[in-house]
XYZ file of C-alpha atoms in Angstrom:
450
model
C 15.209 -62.845 0.565
C 17.724 -62.644 -2.116
C 20.497 -60.279 -1.250
C 19.795 -58.456 -4.987
C 15.587 -58.125 -3.700
C 17.268 -56.106 -0.312
C 19.512 -54.127 -1.817
C 17.047 -52.704 -4.539
C 14.511 -52.950 -1.291
C 16.933 -50.481 0.490
C 17.561 -47.808 -2.204
C 14.070 -47.883 -2.390
C 13.597 -47.231 1.222
C 16.549 -44.246 0.968
C 13.757 -42.745 -1.703
C 10.362 -43.206 0.278
C 12.265 -41.091 2.958
C 12.881 -38.556 0.328
C 9.835 -38.361 -0.512
C 8.026 -38.431 2.640
C 9.897 -35.496 4.014
C 9.807 -33.513 0.875
C 6.489 -33.885 0.514
C 5.479 -32.908 4.115
C 8.039 -29.654 4.109
C 5.540 -28.368 1.364
C 2.735 -27.378 3.998
C 3.176 -24.768 6.019
C 1.197 -25.826 8.608
C 4.013 -28.861 9.549
C 6.636 -26.419 9.372
C 5.271 -24.157 11.599
C 5.286 -27.346 14.024
C 8.153 -28.524 12.544
C 10.358 -25.567 13.629
C 9.472 -24.571 16.704
C 11.307 -25.306 20.163
C 8.631 -25.284 22.681
C 5.067 -26.624 21.626
C 2.231 -26.584 23.246
C -0.084 -30.134 24.135
C -2.093 -29.441 20.805
C 1.091 -28.635 18.778
C 2.375 -31.660 19.487
C -0.246 -33.995 18.872
C -0.010 -32.541 15.229
C 2.796 -32.832 14.858
C 3.085 -36.527 16.025
C -0.144 -36.963 13.157
C 1.263 -35.549 10.148
C 4.807 -37.751 10.582
C 2.678 -40.785 11.928
C -0.020 -40.889 9.420
C 1.781 -41.501 5.724
C 4.418 -43.910 7.525
C 1.003 -45.701 9.412
C -0.308 -46.217 5.817
C 2.967 -47.237 4.467
C 2.921 -49.852 7.384
C -0.146 -51.049 5.908
C 0.910 -51.182 2.255
C 3.741 -53.170 3.684
C 1.820 -55.842 5.301
C -0.880 -55.953 2.370
C 2.297 -56.676 -0.189
C 5.174 -58.088 1.291
C 7.216 -57.518 -1.685
C 7.203 -53.709 -1.561
C 8.883 -54.371 2.207
C 10.616 -50.577 1.343
C 7.223 -48.669 2.327
C 7.777 -49.435 5.646
C 10.091 -46.552 7.537
C 8.273 -47.080 10.576
C 11.245 -47.636 12.684
C 13.714 -44.753 11.356
C 10.571 -41.866 11.606
C 10.151 -43.087 15.484
C 13.605 -42.057 15.527
C 13.318 -38.916 14.141
C 9.882 -37.966 15.512
C 11.725 -38.549 18.737
C 14.399 -36.734 17.833
C 12.424 -33.864 16.433
C 9.269 -33.759 19.165
C 10.659 -35.019 22.071
C 9.869 -38.211 24.427
C 6.372 -37.832 24.398
C 6.012 -37.312 20.599
C 8.761 -40.130 20.176
C 6.869 -42.184 21.810
C 3.370 -41.238 20.929
C 4.355 -41.554 17.579
C 5.456 -45.143 17.823
C 2.853 -46.505 19.402
C 0.666 -45.120 16.225
C 3.259 -46.083 13.800
C 2.968 -49.588 15.222
C -0.342 -49.910 14.795
C -1.112 -51.946 11.685
C 1.550 -54.213 12.880
C 0.145 -55.506 15.914
C -3.461 -55.691 14.175
C -0.840 -57.776 11.467
C 0.554 -60.262 15.018
C 3.931 -58.512 15.087
C 3.284 -57.582 18.891
C 7.232 -56.283 19.414
C 6.850 -53.734 17.071
C 4.740 -51.227 19.352
C 7.310 -51.656 22.709
C 10.213 -51.661 20.025
C 9.088 -48.475 18.013
C 7.875 -46.610 21.809
C 11.324 -46.996 22.683
C 12.906 -45.556 19.905
C 10.762 -42.995 20.233
C 11.381 -42.787 24.020
C 14.967 -42.766 23.615
C 15.521 -40.158 20.918
C 13.744 -37.839 22.857
C 15.842 -38.459 25.301
C 18.919 -37.618 23.511
C 17.210 -34.321 22.450
C 17.134 -33.010 25.635
C 21.383 -34.107 25.563
C 21.849 -31.825 23.157
C 23.660 -28.464 24.332
C 23.120 -27.084 21.164
C 19.956 -27.892 18.733
C 22.254 -26.927 15.567
C 23.476 -30.361 16.387
C 20.589 -31.804 15.744
C 20.003 -30.632 12.353
C 23.015 -30.809 11.083
C 23.016 -34.444 12.090
C 24.867 -36.528 8.922
C 24.971 -40.378 8.109
C 28.473 -40.072 7.288
C 29.815 -40.721 11.273
C 33.734 -40.079 10.472
C 32.871 -36.334 10.001
C 31.584 -36.323 13.254
C 34.144 -38.057 14.407
C 36.795 -35.786 13.024
C 34.921 -32.707 14.397
C 35.018 -34.770 18.175
C 38.764 -34.918 17.833
C 39.241 -31.872 16.537
C 37.156 -30.337 19.600
C 39.056 -32.777 22.227
C 42.908 -31.539 21.065
C 42.514 -27.918 22.767
C 40.252 -29.053 25.663
C 39.021 -32.714 26.470
C 34.788 -32.762 25.809
C 34.516 -36.637 25.523
C 30.296 -36.582 24.643
C 29.436 -35.761 20.983
C 25.503 -35.623 19.942
C 26.209 -36.435 16.932
C 28.065 -39.781 17.670
C 25.655 -40.669 20.573
C 23.288 -40.665 18.287
C 24.786 -42.363 15.581
C 25.375 -44.845 18.305
C 21.725 -45.142 19.482
C 20.534 -45.504 15.847
C 22.923 -48.704 15.375
C 22.343 -50.201 18.696
C 18.697 -49.891 18.515
C 18.428 -51.543 14.928
C 20.566 -54.627 16.516
C 18.407 -54.818 19.017
C 15.440 -55.154 16.208
C 17.661 -57.817 14.861
C 17.669 -60.100 17.756
C 14.388 -59.724 18.412
C 13.810 -60.884 14.659
C 16.386 -64.147 15.317
C 15.011 -65.100 18.342
C 11.140 -64.093 17.547
C 10.962 -64.569 13.604
C 7.433 -63.260 13.557
C 7.488 -60.610 15.933
C 8.680 -57.886 14.531
C 9.287 -56.802 10.767
C 12.547 -56.152 10.162
C 14.938 -56.254 6.783
C 18.223 -59.225 7.611
C 20.466 -60.850 5.845
C 22.583 -63.034 7.792
C 24.981 -64.673 5.009
C 26.821 -61.967 3.576
C 28.276 -59.016 5.846
C 28.211 -56.210 3.144
C 24.749 -56.391 2.381
C 24.447 -56.783 6.552
C 26.139 -53.466 6.669
C 24.296 -52.088 3.657
C 21.203 -52.740 5.760
C 22.469 -50.624 9.070
C 23.895 -47.800 6.919
C 20.564 -47.445 5.350
C 18.606 -47.046 8.191
C 21.139 -44.453 9.098
C 20.610 -42.703 5.695
C 17.777 -42.407 5.797
C 16.957 -40.727 9.107
C 19.746 -38.398 7.974
C 18.105 -37.566 4.474
C 14.939 -36.632 6.343
C 16.913 -34.039 8.652
C 18.568 -32.464 5.762
C 15.422 -32.120 4.176
C 14.130 -30.351 7.347
C 17.296 -28.446 7.367
C 17.234 -26.898 4.085
C 14.098 -25.680 4.849
C 14.832 -24.431 8.116
C 18.114 -22.866 6.412
C 15.852 -21.501 3.776
C 13.592 -19.789 6.093
C 16.323 -18.533 8.537
C 17.891 -16.817 5.369
C 13.937 -15.099 3.717
C 13.505 -13.649 7.512
C 16.944 -12.428 7.701
C 16.313 -10.377 4.216
C 12.953 -9.804 5.743
C 14.512 -7.868 8.710
C 17.662 -6.407 6.230
C 14.641 -4.796 4.561
C 12.942 -3.457 6.907
C 15.794 -2.192 8.793
C 16.829 -0.429 5.323
C 13.477 1.091 4.605
C 13.596 2.554 8.333
C 17.103 4.164 7.812
C 15.975 5.671 4.797
C 12.787 6.969 6.040
C 14.762 8.087 9.148
C 16.822 9.976 6.676
C 14.360 11.775 5.094
C 12.349 13.345 8.535
C 15.503 15.367 9.852
C 15.929 16.492 6.067
C 12.343 17.605 5.967
C 12.469 19.741 9.660
C 15.487 21.505 8.322
C 13.980 22.979 5.442
C 10.677 23.622 6.972
C 12.726 25.351 9.802
C 14.222 27.563 7.327
C 10.540 28.566 6.122
C 9.476 29.520 9.294
C 12.851 31.466 10.303
C 12.142 33.749 6.956
C 8.571 35.156 9.078
C 9.783 35.454 12.133
C 11.245 39.343 11.753
C 8.271 40.687 9.502
C 5.337 38.459 10.361
C 5.420 36.805 14.063
C 1.201 36.381 13.926
C 1.722 34.339 10.597
C 5.285 32.546 12.042
C 3.182 31.604 15.008
C 0.947 29.765 13.151
C 3.255 28.237 10.893
C 4.752 26.820 14.559
C 1.755 25.552 15.311
C 1.234 23.741 11.853
C 4.670 22.130 12.436
C 3.591 21.055 15.653
C 1.393 18.948 13.904
C 3.257 17.874 11.379
C 6.321 17.053 14.063
C 3.314 15.329 16.226
C 1.748 13.014 13.776
C 5.975 12.274 12.195
C 6.744 11.024 16.069
C 3.423 9.298 17.048
C 3.692 7.026 14.110
C 6.198 4.793 13.407
C 4.260 2.950 10.745
C 5.814 2.301 7.150
C 2.798 2.860 5.461
C -0.493 4.947 5.334
C -3.418 5.483 3.095
C -2.950 8.322 0.761
C -5.848 10.624 1.989
C -3.220 10.349 5.803
C -0.647 11.769 2.933
C -2.488 14.711 1.634
C -3.682 16.400 4.583
C 0.023 15.805 5.801
C 1.214 17.841 2.449
C -1.813 20.582 3.286
C 0.123 21.491 6.659
C 3.494 21.621 4.787
C 1.710 23.504 1.393
C 0.073 26.108 3.754
C 4.244 26.969 5.430
C 5.232 26.982 1.892
C 2.406 29.345 0.497
C 2.692 31.769 3.360
C 6.874 31.840 2.425
C 6.487 32.216 -1.737
C 3.320 34.647 -1.074
C -0.053 33.334 -2.575
C 0.065 34.761 -5.887
C 3.413 32.777 -6.396
C 2.624 29.539 -5.388
C -0.853 27.330 -6.414
C -1.828 24.325 -5.425
C -4.425 22.061 -8.028
C -5.702 19.044 -6.489
C -7.090 16.410 -8.827
C -7.862 13.522 -6.764
C -9.839 10.297 -7.641
C -11.591 9.625 -4.688
C -11.179 5.535 -4.782
C -7.646 6.587 -4.938
C -7.178 7.878 -1.384
C -7.790 4.380 0.358
C -4.609 2.617 -1.104
C -1.918 2.685 0.956
C 1.440 4.023 -0.070
C 4.469 4.496 1.736
C 4.848 7.064 4.218
C 6.514 10.709 3.740
C 6.312 9.675 -0.280
C 4.710 12.598 -1.263
C 6.414 15.457 0.304
C 9.834 15.094 -1.173
C 8.824 15.203 -4.482
C 6.360 18.546 -3.899
C 9.665 20.538 -1.845
C 12.136 19.479 -5.374
C 9.131 20.996 -7.316
C 9.384 24.295 -5.053
C 12.964 24.383 -4.393
C 14.166 23.182 -7.948
C 11.304 24.174 -10.044
C 9.436 26.822 -8.783
C 11.928 28.842 -6.879
C 14.027 29.964 -9.970
C 10.904 31.830 -11.189
C 10.241 35.354 -10.843
C 6.764 34.837 -11.125
C 6.281 31.868 -9.597
C 4.435 29.105 -10.236
C 1.893 26.367 -9.484
C 1.863 22.440 -8.479
C -0.792 19.910 -9.496
C -0.959 16.663 -7.647
C -3.022 13.824 -9.428
C -3.818 10.386 -8.102
C -6.094 7.890 -10.236
C -6.410 4.319 -10.218
C -5.561 2.417 -13.764
C -4.689 -1.247 -14.896
C -4.835 -2.524 -10.636
C -2.279 0.648 -10.533
C -1.994 3.549 -8.060
C -0.432 6.555 -10.114
C 0.349 9.720 -8.362
C 1.842 12.501 -9.963
C 3.586 16.034 -9.358
C 3.770 18.428 -11.796
C 4.788 22.103 -11.981
C 4.996 24.843 -14.457
C 9.137 26.197 -13.268
C 11.886 26.370 -15.028
C 12.350 22.615 -15.818
C 15.254 21.136 -16.698
C 17.653 20.661 -19.687
C 19.429 17.681 -21.192
C 22.541 17.808 -19.273
C 20.151 17.790 -16.048
C 18.202 15.194 -17.170
C 20.923 12.953 -17.749
C 22.444 13.681 -14.429
C 18.847 12.803 -12.421
C 18.637 9.725 -14.008
C 20.158 7.629 -11.052
C 17.732 10.708 -8.910
C 21.104 11.541 -7.206
C 20.883 15.282 -8.951
C 17.640 15.817 -8.174
C 18.912 16.006 -4.209
C 18.281 13.492 -1.085
C 14.704 13.483 -0.366
C 13.879 12.308 -4.412
C 17.033 9.745 -4.312
C 15.896 8.804 -0.700
C 12.111 7.756 -2.357
C 13.176 6.135 -5.107
C 15.230 3.523 -3.083
C 12.700 3.586 -0.704
C 10.174 1.968 -3.828
C 13.068 -0.443 -4.865
C 13.241 -1.729 -1.417
C 9.401 -2.168 -0.819
C 8.610 -3.358 -3.913
C 11.238 -4.376 -6.273
C 10.184 -4.160 -10.140
C 6.369 -3.620 -9.025
C 6.730 0.005 -8.330
C 8.278 2.502 -10.776
C 9.335 6.416 -10.583
C 9.973 8.343 -14.106
C 10.476 11.531 -14.742
C 9.515 14.121 -17.767
C 10.803 17.335 -17.616
C 11.328 20.335 -20.428
C 13.726 23.624 -19.779
C 11.499 26.357 -19.795
C 8.329 24.466 -19.497
C 8.108 22.622 -16.075
C 8.412 18.797 -14.989
C 6.401 16.215 -14.348
C 7.284 13.151 -11.567
C 5.054 9.990 -11.844
C 4.783 7.082 -9.664
C 2.890 3.733 -10.095
C 2.438 1.650 -7.474
C 0.610 -1.619 -6.889
C -2.735 -1.510 -5.145
C -2.648 -1.902 -1.201
C -6.101 -0.945 0.245
C -5.745 0.417 3.338
C -7.199 -1.923 5.632
C -4.041 -2.286 8.080
C -0.987 0.224 7.927
C 1.769 -2.377 6.868
C 0.776 -5.361 4.750
C 0.911 -8.357 6.712
C 3.907 -10.556 5.223
C 4.669 -7.756 2.813
C 8.709 -7.819 3.716
C 8.324 -12.021 3.404
C 6.795 -11.450 0.222
C 9.210 -8.685 -1.228
C 12.011 -11.509 0.438
C 10.908 -13.971 -2.071
C 10.118 -11.614 -4.799
C 13.644 -10.635 -5.452
C 15.409 -13.349 -6.480
């Protein structure tokens, strides 16, 4: 083969390695098989098939069309499969990829590829830190530099990346010797006449493996970052929810304390209702609940507030669409809204007033409204509450929880007129009550935020 054609094929080989690895990691099933430390027997079989089948097709293309030798990266893939899947997977994959070559008369291909997969799998077991596998680079000078730097304070001669690099080169040299001794026993691109082309052949072999590992590792890092963001969102949401519960309890106990002296029987009834509320809070740590559960929870809270204000001064009107009651919403969503209406809207009003609770479905959205006919807010108060901090801890918490859970797909607005009342409207995406927390919800949120 001419030297120029050899160099062209080497460049194409690198492109084939990048294309195959980039295509494989588009599959969720492949990623779930690749990015795990322990695999069952069936999972190993599937991983071998994912790796070996496209490469086996490439070997067949090379046999049918000898000028396109760059499609055969079976040697590199056998090493890659061994280091990713272990000795058993590497050996089986090497054997499978060598079947077309064996049928073509290249008898040394199968034992050579099986040996490559086995030795690479053995190297995997020797890696003290599995991150060494994922961070492998064809630029061996960096590994040597890290080896020297680590040995300065405390000598440690073994470096996994240097060992893997050496193994690749040694096995490639064995393959070259097989070609020289038995020309048709195995396929290999060789150039005995030019030292630079010979070096490029070996460099391309190492680079092809390094490119595939880099592609896999970039996806692995992205998955880890998304998982960390999901956990962070989950922790942040739980922290916000935990802030609401003490705040709610404090205000409810204040309401009960006002009844203890002049109406012990009613206070006892209110304590029972509070116990029902706390039982629900303590028995369920779920972040979501069906809307009808939220309204049942609110009924107990409003019973306490009605006794505190008087039935003639606090009236509750519900206008609920039955279809909306099965939609899943964040837990403890309504209580801070109603508390805000009572505290800021109706308490300053001597004659009391009414709270209107509404829910409906429209344009694939759930609309929840909490309205009061209290004192309302003036322009200065509205400007202060635009960041929700002016509306108290509960309202600010609701706004931040909606941002954490839904991002820009949820919205909370306030419409208030001084002396006429306040309307708080929440728009949420529809999530049916098939489960208390939608599966993969936080993962989806972490991907949509970017």
